Structure formats: structure tokens, C-alpha cells
PDB file of C-alpha atoms in Angstrom:
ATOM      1  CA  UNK A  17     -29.951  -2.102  37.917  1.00  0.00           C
ATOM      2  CA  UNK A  18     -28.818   1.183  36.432  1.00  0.00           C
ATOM      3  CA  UNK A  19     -24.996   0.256  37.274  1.00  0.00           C
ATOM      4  CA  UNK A  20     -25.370  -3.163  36.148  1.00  0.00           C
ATOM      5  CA  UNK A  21     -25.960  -2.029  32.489  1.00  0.00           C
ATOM      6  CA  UNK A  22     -23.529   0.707  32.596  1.00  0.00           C
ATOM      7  CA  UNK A  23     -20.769  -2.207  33.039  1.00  0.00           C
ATOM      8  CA  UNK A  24     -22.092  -4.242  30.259  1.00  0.00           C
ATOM      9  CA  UNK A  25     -21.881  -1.392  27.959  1.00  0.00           C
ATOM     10  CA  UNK A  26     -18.733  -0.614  28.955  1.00  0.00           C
ATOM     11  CA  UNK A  27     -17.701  -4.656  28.240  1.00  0.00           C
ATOM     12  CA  UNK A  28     -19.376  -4.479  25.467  1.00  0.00           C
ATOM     13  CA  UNK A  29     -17.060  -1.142  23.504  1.00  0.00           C
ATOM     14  CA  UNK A  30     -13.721  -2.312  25.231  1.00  0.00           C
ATOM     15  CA  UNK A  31     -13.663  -5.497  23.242  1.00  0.00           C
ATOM     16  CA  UNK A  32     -12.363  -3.793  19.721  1.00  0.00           C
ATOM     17  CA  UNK A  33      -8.984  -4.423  21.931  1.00  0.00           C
ATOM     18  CA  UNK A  34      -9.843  -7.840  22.053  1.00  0.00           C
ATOM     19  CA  UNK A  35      -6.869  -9.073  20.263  1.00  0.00           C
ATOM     20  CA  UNK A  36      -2.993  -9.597  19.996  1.00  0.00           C
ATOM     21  CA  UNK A  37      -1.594  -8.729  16.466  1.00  0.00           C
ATOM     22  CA  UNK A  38       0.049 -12.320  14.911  1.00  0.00           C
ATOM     23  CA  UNK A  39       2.119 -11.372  12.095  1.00  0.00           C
ATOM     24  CA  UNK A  40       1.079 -14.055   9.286  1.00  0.00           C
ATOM     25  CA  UNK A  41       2.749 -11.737   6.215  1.00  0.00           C
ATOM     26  CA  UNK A  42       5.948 -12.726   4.064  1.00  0.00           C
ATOM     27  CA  UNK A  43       7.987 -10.725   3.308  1.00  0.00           C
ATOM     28  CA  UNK A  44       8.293  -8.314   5.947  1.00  0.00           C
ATOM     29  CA  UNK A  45       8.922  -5.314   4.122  1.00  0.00           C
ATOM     30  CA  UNK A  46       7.901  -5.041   0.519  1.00  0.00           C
ATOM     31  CA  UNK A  47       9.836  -2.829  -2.058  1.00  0.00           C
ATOM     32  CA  UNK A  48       9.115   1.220  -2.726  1.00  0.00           C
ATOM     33  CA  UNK A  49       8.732   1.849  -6.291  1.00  0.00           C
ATOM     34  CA  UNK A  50       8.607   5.164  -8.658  1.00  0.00           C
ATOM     35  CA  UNK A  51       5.813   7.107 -10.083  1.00  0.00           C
ATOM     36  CA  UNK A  52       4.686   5.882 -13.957  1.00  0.00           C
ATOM     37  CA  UNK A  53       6.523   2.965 -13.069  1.00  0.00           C
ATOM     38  CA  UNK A  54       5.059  -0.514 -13.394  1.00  0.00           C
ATOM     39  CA  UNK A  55       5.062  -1.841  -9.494  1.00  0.00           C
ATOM     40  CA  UNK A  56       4.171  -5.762  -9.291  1.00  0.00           C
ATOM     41  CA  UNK A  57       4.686  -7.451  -5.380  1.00  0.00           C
ATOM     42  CA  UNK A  58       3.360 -10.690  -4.271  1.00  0.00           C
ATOM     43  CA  UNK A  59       2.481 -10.814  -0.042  1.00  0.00           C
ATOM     44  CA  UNK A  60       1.817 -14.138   0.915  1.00  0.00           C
ATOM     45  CA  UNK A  61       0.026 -15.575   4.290  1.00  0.00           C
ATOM     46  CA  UNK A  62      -1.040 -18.763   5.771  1.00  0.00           C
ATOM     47  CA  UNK A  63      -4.174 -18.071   8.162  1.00  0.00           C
ATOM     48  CA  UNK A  64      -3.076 -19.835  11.583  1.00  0.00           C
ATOM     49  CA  UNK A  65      -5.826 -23.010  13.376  1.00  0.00           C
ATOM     50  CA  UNK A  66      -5.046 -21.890  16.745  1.00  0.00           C
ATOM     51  CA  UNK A  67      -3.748 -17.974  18.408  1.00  0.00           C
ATOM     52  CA  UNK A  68      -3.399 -16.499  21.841  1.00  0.00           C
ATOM     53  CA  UNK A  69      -6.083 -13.712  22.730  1.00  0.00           C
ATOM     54  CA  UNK A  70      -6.309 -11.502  25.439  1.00  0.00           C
ATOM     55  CA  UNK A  71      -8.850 -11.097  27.939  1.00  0.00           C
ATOM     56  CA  UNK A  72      -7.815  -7.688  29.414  1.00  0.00           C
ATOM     57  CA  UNK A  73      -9.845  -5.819  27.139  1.00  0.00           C
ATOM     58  CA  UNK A  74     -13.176  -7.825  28.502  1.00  0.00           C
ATOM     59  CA  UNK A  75     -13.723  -5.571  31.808  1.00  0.00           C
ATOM     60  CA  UNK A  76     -15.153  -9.186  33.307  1.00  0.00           C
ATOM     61  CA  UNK A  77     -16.615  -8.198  36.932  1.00  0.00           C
ATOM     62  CA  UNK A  78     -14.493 -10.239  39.760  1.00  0.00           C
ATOM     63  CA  UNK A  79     -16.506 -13.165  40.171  1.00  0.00           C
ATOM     64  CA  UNK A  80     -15.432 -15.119  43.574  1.00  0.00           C
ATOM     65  CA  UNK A  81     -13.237 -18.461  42.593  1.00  0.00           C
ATOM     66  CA  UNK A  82     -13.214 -17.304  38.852  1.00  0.00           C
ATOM     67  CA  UNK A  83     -10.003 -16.127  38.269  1.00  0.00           C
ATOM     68  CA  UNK A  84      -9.813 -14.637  34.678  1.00  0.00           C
ATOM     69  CA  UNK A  85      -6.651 -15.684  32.792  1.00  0.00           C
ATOM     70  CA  UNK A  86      -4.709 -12.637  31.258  1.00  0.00           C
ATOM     71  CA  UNK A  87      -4.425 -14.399  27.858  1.00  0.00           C
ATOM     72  CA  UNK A  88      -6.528 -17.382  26.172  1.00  0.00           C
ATOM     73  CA  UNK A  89      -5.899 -19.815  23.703  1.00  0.00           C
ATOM     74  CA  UNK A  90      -8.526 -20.088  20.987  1.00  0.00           C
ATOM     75  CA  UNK A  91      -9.247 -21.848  17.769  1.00  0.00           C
ATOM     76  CA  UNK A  92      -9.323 -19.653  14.097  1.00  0.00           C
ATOM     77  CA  UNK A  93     -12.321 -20.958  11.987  1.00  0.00           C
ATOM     78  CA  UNK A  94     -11.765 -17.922   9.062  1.00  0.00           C
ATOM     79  CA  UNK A  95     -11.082 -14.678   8.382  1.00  0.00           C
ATOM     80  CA  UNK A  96     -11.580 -11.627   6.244  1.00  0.00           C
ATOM     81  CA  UNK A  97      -8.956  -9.178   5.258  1.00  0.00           C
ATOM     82  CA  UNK A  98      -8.868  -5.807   3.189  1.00  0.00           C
ATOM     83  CA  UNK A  99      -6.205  -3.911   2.263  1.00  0.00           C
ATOM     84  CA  UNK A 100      -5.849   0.101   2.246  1.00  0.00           C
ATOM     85  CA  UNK A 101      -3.505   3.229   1.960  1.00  0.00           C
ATOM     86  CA  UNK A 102      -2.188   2.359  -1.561  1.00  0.00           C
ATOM     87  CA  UNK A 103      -0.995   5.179  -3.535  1.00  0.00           C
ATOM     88  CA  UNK A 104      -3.084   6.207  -6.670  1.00  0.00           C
ATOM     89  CA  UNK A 105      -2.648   3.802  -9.560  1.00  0.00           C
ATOM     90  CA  UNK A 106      -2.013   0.921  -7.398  1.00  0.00           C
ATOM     91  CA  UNK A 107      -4.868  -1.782  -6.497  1.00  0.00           C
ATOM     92  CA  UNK A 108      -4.709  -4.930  -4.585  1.00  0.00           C
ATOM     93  CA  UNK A 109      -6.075  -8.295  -5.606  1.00  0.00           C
ATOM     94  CA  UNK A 110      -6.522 -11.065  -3.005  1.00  0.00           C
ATOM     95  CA  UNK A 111      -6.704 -14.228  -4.660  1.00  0.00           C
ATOM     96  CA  UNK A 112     -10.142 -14.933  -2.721  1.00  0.00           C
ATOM     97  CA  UNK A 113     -13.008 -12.180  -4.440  1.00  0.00           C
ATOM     98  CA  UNK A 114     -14.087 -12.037  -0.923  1.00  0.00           C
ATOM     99  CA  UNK A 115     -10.709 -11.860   1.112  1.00  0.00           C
ATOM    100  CA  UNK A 116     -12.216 -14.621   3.734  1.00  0.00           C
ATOM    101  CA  UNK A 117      -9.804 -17.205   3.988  1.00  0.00           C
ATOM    102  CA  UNK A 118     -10.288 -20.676   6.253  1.00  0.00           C
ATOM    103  CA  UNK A 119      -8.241 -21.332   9.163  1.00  0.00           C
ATOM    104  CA  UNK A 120      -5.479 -23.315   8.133  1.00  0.00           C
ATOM    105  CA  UNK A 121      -5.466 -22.104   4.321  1.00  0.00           C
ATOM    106  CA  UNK A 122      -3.076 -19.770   2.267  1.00  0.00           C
ATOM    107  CA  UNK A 123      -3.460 -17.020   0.112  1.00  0.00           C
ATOM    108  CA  UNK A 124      -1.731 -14.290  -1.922  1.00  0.00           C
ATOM    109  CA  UNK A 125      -2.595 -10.254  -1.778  1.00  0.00           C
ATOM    110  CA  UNK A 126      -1.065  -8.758  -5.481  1.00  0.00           C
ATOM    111  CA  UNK A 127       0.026  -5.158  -5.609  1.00  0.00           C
ATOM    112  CA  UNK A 128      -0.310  -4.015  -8.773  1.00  0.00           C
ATOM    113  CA  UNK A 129      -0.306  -1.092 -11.200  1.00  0.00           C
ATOM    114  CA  UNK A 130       2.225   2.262 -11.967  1.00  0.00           C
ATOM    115  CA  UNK A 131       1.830   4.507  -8.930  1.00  0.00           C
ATOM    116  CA  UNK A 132       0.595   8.270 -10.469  1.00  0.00           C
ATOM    117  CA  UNK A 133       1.947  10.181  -6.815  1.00  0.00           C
ATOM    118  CA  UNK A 134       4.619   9.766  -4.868  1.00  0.00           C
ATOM    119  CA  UNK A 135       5.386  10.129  -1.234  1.00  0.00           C
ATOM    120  CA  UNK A 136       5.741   7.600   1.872  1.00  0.00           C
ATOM    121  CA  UNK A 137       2.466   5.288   2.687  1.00  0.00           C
ATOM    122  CA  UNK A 138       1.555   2.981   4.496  1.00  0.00           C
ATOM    123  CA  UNK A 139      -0.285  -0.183   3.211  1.00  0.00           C
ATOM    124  CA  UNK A 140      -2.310  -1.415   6.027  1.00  0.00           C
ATOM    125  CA  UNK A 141      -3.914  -5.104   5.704  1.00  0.00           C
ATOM    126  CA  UNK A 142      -6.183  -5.466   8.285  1.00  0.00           C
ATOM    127  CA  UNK A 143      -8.513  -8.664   9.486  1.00  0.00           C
ATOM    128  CA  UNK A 144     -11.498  -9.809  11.198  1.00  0.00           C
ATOM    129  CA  UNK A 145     -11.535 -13.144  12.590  1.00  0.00           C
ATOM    130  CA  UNK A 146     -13.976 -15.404  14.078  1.00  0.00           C
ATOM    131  CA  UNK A 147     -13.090 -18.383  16.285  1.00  0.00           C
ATOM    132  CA  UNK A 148     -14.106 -20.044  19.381  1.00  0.00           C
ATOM    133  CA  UNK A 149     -12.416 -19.938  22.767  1.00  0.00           C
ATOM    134  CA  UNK A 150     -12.953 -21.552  26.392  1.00  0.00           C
ATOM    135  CA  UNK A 151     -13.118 -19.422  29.600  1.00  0.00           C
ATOM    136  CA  UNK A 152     -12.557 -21.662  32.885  1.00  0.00           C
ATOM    137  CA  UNK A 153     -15.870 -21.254  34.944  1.00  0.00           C
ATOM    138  CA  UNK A 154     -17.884 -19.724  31.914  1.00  0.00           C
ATOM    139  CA  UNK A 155     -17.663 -22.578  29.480  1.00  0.00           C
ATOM    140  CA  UNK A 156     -17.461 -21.981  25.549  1.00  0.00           C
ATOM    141  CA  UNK A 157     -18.112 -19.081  23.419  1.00  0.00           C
ATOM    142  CA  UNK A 158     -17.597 -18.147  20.093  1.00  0.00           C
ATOM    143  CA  UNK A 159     -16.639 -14.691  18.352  1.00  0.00           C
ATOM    144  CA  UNK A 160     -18.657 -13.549  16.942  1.00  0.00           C
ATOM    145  CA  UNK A 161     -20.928 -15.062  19.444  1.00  0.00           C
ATOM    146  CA  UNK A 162     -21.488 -14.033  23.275  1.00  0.00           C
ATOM    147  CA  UNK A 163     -19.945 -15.066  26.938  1.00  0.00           C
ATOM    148  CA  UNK A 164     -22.088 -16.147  28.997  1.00  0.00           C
ATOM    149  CA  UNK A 165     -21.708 -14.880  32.865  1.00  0.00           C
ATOM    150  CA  UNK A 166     -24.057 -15.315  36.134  1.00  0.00           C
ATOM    151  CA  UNK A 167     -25.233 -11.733  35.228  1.00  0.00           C
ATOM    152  CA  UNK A 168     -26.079 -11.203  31.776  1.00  0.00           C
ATOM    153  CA  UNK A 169     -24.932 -12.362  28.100  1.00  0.00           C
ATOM    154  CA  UNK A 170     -22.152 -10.572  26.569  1.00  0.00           C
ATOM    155  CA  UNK A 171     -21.753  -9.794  22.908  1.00  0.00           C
ATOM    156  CA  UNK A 172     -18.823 -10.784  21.524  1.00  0.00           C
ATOM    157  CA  UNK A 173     -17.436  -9.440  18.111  1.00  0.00           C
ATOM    158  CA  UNK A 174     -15.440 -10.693  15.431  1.00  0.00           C
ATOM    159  CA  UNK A 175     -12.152 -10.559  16.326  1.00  0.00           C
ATOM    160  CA  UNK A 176     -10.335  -7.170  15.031  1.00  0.00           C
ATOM    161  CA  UNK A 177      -6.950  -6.550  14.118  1.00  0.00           C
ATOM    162  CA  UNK A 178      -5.773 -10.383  14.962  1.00  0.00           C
ATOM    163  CA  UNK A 179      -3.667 -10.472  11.472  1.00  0.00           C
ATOM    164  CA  UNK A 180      -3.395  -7.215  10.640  1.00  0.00           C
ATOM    165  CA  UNK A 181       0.029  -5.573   8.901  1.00  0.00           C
ATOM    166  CA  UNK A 182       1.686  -2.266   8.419  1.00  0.00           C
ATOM    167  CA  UNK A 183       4.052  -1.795   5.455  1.00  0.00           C
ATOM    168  CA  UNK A 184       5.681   1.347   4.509  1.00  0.00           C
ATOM    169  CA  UNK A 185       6.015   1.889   0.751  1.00  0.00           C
ATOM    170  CA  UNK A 186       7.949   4.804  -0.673  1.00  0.00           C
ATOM    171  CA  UNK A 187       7.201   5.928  -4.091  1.00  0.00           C
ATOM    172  CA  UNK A 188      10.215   7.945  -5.010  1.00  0.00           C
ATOM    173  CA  UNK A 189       8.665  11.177  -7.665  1.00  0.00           C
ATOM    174  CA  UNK A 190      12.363  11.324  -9.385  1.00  0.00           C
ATOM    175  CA  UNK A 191      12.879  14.393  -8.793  1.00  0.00           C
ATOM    176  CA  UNK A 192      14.398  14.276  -6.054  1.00  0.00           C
ATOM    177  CA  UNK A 193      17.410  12.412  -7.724  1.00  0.00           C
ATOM    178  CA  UNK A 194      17.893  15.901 -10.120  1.00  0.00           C
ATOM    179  CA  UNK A 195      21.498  17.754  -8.647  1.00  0.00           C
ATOM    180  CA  UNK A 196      19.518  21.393  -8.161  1.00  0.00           C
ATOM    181  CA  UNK A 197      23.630  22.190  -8.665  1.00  0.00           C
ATOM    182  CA  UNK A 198      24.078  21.168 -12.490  1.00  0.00           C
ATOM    183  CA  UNK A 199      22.455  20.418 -15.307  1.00  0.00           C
ATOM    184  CA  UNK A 200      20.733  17.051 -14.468  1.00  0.00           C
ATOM    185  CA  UNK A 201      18.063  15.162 -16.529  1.00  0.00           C
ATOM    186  CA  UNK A 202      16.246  11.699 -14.955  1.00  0.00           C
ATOM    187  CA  UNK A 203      13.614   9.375 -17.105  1.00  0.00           C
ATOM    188  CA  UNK A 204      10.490  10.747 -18.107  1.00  0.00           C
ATOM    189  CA  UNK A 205       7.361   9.694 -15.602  1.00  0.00           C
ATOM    190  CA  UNK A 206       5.312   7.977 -16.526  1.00  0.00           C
ATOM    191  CA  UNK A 207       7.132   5.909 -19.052  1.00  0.00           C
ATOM    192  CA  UNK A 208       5.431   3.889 -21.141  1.00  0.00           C
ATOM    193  CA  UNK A 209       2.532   6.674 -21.770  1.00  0.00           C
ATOM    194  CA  UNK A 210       0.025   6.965 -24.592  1.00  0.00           C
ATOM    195  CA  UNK A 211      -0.782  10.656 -23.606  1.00  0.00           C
ATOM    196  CA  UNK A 212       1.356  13.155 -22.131  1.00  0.00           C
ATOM    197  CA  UNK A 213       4.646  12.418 -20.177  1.00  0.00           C
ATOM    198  CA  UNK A 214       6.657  14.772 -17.310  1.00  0.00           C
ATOM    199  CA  UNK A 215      10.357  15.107 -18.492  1.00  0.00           C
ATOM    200  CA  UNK A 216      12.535  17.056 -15.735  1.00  0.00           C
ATOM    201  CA  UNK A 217      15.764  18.494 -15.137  1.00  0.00           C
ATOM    202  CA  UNK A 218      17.764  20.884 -13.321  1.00  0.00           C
ATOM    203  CA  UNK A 219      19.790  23.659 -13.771  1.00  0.00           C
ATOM    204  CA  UNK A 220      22.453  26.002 -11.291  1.00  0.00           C
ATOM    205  CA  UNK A 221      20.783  28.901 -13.162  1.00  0.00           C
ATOM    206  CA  UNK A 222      18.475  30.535 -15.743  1.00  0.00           C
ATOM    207  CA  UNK A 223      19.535  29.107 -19.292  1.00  0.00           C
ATOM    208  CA  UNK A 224      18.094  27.776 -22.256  1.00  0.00           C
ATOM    209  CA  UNK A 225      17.716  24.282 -23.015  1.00  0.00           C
ATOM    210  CA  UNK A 226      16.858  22.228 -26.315  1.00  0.00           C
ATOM    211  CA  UNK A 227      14.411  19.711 -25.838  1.00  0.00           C
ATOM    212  CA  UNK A 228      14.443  17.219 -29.049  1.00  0.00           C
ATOM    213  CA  UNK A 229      12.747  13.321 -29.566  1.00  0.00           C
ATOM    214  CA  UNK A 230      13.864  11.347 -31.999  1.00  0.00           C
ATOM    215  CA  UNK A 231      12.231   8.108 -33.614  1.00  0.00           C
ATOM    216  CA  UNK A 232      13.934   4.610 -33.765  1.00  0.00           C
ATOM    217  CA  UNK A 233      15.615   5.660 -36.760  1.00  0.00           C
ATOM    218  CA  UNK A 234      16.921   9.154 -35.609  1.00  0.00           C
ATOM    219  CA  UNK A 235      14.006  11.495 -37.475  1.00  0.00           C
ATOM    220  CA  UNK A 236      13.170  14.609 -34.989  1.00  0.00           C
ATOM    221  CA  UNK A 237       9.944  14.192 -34.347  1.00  0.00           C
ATOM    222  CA  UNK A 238       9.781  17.212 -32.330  1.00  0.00           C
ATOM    223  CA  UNK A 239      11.851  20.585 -31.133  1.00  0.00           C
ATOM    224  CA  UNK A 240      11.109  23.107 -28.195  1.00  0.00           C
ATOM    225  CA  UNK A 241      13.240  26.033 -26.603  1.00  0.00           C
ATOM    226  CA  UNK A 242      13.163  26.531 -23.114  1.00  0.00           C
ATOM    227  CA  UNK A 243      14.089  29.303 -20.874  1.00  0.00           C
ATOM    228  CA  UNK A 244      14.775  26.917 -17.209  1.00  0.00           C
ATOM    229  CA  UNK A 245      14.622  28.574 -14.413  1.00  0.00           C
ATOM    230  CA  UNK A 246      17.362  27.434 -11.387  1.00  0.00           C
ATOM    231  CA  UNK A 247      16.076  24.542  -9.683  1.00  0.00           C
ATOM    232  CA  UNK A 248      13.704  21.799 -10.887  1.00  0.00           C
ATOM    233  CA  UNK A 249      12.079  22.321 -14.146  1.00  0.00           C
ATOM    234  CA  UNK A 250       9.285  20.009 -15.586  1.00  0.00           C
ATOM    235  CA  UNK A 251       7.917  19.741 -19.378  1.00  0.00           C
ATOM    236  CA  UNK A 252       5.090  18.072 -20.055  1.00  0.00           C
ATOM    237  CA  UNK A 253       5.561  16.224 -23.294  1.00  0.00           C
ATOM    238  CA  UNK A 254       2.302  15.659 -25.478  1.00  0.00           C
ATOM    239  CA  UNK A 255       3.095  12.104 -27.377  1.00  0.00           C
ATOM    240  CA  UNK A 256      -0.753  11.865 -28.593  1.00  0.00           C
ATOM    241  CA  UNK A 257       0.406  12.316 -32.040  1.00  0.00           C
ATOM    242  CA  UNK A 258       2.711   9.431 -32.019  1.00  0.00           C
ATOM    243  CA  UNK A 259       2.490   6.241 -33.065  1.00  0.00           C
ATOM    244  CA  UNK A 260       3.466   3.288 -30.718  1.00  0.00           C
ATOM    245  CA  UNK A 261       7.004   2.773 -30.213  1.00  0.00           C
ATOM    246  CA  UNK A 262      10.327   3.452 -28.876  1.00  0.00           C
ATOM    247  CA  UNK A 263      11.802   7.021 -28.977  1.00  0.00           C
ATOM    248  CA  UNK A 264      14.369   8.906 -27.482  1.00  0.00           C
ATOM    249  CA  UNK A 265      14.480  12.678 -26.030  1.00  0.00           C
ATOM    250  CA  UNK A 266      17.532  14.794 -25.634  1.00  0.00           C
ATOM    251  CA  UNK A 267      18.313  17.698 -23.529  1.00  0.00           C
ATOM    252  CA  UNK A 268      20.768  20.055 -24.019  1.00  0.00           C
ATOM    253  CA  UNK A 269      22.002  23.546 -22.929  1.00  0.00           C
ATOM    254  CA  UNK A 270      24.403  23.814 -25.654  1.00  0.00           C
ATOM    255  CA  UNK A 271      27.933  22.786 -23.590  1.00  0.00           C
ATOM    256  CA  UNK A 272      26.030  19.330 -22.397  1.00  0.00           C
ATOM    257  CA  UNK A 273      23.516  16.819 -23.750  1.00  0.00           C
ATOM    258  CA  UNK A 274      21.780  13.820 -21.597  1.00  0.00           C
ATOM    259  CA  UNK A 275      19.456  11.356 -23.670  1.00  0.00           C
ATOM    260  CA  UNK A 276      17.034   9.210 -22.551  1.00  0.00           C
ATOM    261  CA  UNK A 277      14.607   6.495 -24.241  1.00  0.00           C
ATOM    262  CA  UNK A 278      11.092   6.543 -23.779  1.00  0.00           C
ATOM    263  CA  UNK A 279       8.001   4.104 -25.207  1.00  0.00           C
ATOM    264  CA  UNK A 280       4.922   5.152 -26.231  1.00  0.00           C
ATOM    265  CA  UNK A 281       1.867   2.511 -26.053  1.00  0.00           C
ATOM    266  CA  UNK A 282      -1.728   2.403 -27.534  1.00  0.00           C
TER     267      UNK A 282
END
């Protein structure tokens, strides 16, 4: 009797391998983006009526005549999906609250926001589906439901991982644009910003460097000397004082000047 439930148990954990991974997604790859940058992508599915399952991952005992079938057709009623590993400062929206779609039905996940770190993730939609299914010899069962054998009943789950997705998704930090070799200068992150804003730049050496920003209409609105250092170099830029609108900052070590506009919102 002891064995008996040992094997059940063991039926019982081995079914989280349960199923085959059916890529649903468009597009396949979706686009990196840049830190304080707005990043906007649309992935769209269609939740399939029918998929092939395995039955490896059941640990069935041989039963005499029964030959288990190494895969299984089976029909999708619904399922639920979540989404995870998105950088900071970016959310997604399914356009069902709940994220349980019908078999048969399509939907949308939005990725939206302005990513605040960079760095390569990975955005990981993954699904639980329930269905129903026929085993030759056993009959009908349903997931999440339970197969019924000569022995004993066996829990079935929902189905795990059936649609799930891996995308990679760079966010690129800028800085890593900047020539460590010259003086180099790339947009201010993030841009728009009603706070504070990073500007960087680079330098081959120690030297000083002008920081100035300008209005629309050319008026310095501000002036700092800085010593640099070789290397990267990063300012943070308070803009709290200003009012909305469009403004440009130069930098300049005095033999060249690189200007860039940046927007300040409310």
C-alpha cells in the first residue's frame, strides 16, 4: 500500500511538465529601447481551440493492453497569462483586467512606460490553461480535473507553460554610445523630466568643461564649471526651477561645443 502512494505522489509533482510550449505571440522579437525614453509595443495573440500535450510527464504505471500515447490531442477551453521581468518604469496591460482569455479569442499585452535602468531582460509571458483531453482505455478528463485509472484518481492541474514566451529586451543606458577617446556628449536621460535629468559625456583626459542651457529664445538659464575626469562623466541637472518647455544645453571644453535639446514637463 505504502508503494502504491509513493507512485501517485510522484504522478502527481511530475505533471508541472505536463505541457509542450505553442508559440501564440506576434511579433517574435519586440524592440529594446533606452532609459527616460518613452517605450510603447503592442504583442498580440490568438488563444488556440485545440493543442498537442504530452503524456511523458504523467509517470502512468504499465497497465496490460493500455498502451499510453507519447503525445495527446486536447481541446483549450481558456487561459490565464501574466507577464514579468520588465525593467523599472515599464508595466504591462492585457486588454482583459484578468488576463483569462477563451479558447478561440484574441487579445493584446501593451508595454508601456520610459524604462528608469538599463541592461538586458527578459520579458517572460507565461500561461495556465485548462482544457479537456481523451486517454484511450481511461476515458475523458479534464485539467484541471483528474484521470481516472484502475488504481486510484489522479489530480490533474491546470496546464503550465502551454503559451508561454521569452523575449529579450535591451534597454541601452547611453552611455555606452560616449567615445571614452574624445570629447563626446549623448541626450540627456530621462528626457522629458520635470525634476532632475543625467547629462553625460566623455573626455581622453582631465579638463574643464562649460555646461550652459538656454531657453527657446537663447536666455542662459543656467552656467556650471566642471573639472571631468577621463572616462564617463555624469551631471545631474536640477530643472525644478523651470517652467515647462523646450530648452537646450551645451557642452564645451573650450576648442569644441556639442548641443542638445531637452523638454521639461509639469
Amino acid at each position: 500500500m505504502k508503494k502504491l502512494v509513493l507512485s501517485i505522489a510522484i504522478v502527481a509533482s511530475s505533471l508541472a511538465s505536463f505541457a509542450q510550449a505553442i508559440d501564440i505571440y506576434t511579433p517574435a522579437t519586440i524592440p529594446g529601447g533606452a532609459v527616460g525614453t518613452t517605450y510603447n509595443q503592442t504583442i498580440n495573440f490568438t488563444v488556440p481551440s485545440t493543442a498537442t500535450i504530452s503524456t511523458a510527464a504523467f509517470g502512468l504505471p504499465a497497465i496490460p493492453g493500455l498502451p499510453i500515447p507519447s503525445t495527446l490531442p486536447a481541446n483549450i477551453t481558456a487561459t490565464t497569462l501574466t507577464v514579468a521581468g520588465l525593467p523599472a518604469g515599464v508595466t504591462g496591460t492585457f486588454d482583459v483586467a484578468t488576463g483569462e482569455y477563451a479558447a478561440g479569442s484574441s487579445g493584446t499585452l501593451t508595454l508601456n512606460g520610459a524604462p528608469t535602468e538599463g541592461g538586458s531582460f527578459t520579458v517572460q509571458i507565461t500561461s495556465s490553461t485548462a482544457g479537456n483531453a481523451t486517454l484511450t482505455g481511461l476515458g475523458d478528463f479534464s485539467f484541471p480535473g483528474t484521470i481516472s485509472t484502475p488504481f486510484t484518481e489522479i489530480p490533474v492541474p491546470a496546464l503550465p507553460q502551454l503559451f508561454d514566451k521569452s523575449y529579450t529586451m535591451d534597454i541601452s543606458t547611453g552611455i555606452e554610445d560616449l567615445n571614452a577617446n574624445a570629447f563626446s556628449v549623448i541626450q540627456n536621460m530621462p528626457n522629458p523630466f520635470s525634476g532632475s535629468t543625467t547629462i553625460a559625456f566623455s573626455t581622453p583626459g582631465v579638463e574643464k568643461v562649460n555646461l550652459k542651457v538656454f531657453d527657446m529664445l537663447g536666455k542662459e538659464v543656467y552656467s556650471q564649471s566642471i573639472q571631468s575626469k577621463a572616462g564617463v562623466n555624469q551631471v545631474e541637472f536640477d530643472g525644478s526651477s523651470l517652467k515647462e518647455g523646450i530648452y537646450f544645453f551645451s557642452l564645451s571644453n573650450g576648442s569644441k561645443n556639442f548641443t542638445q535639446k531637452m523638454q521639461v514637463k509639469r
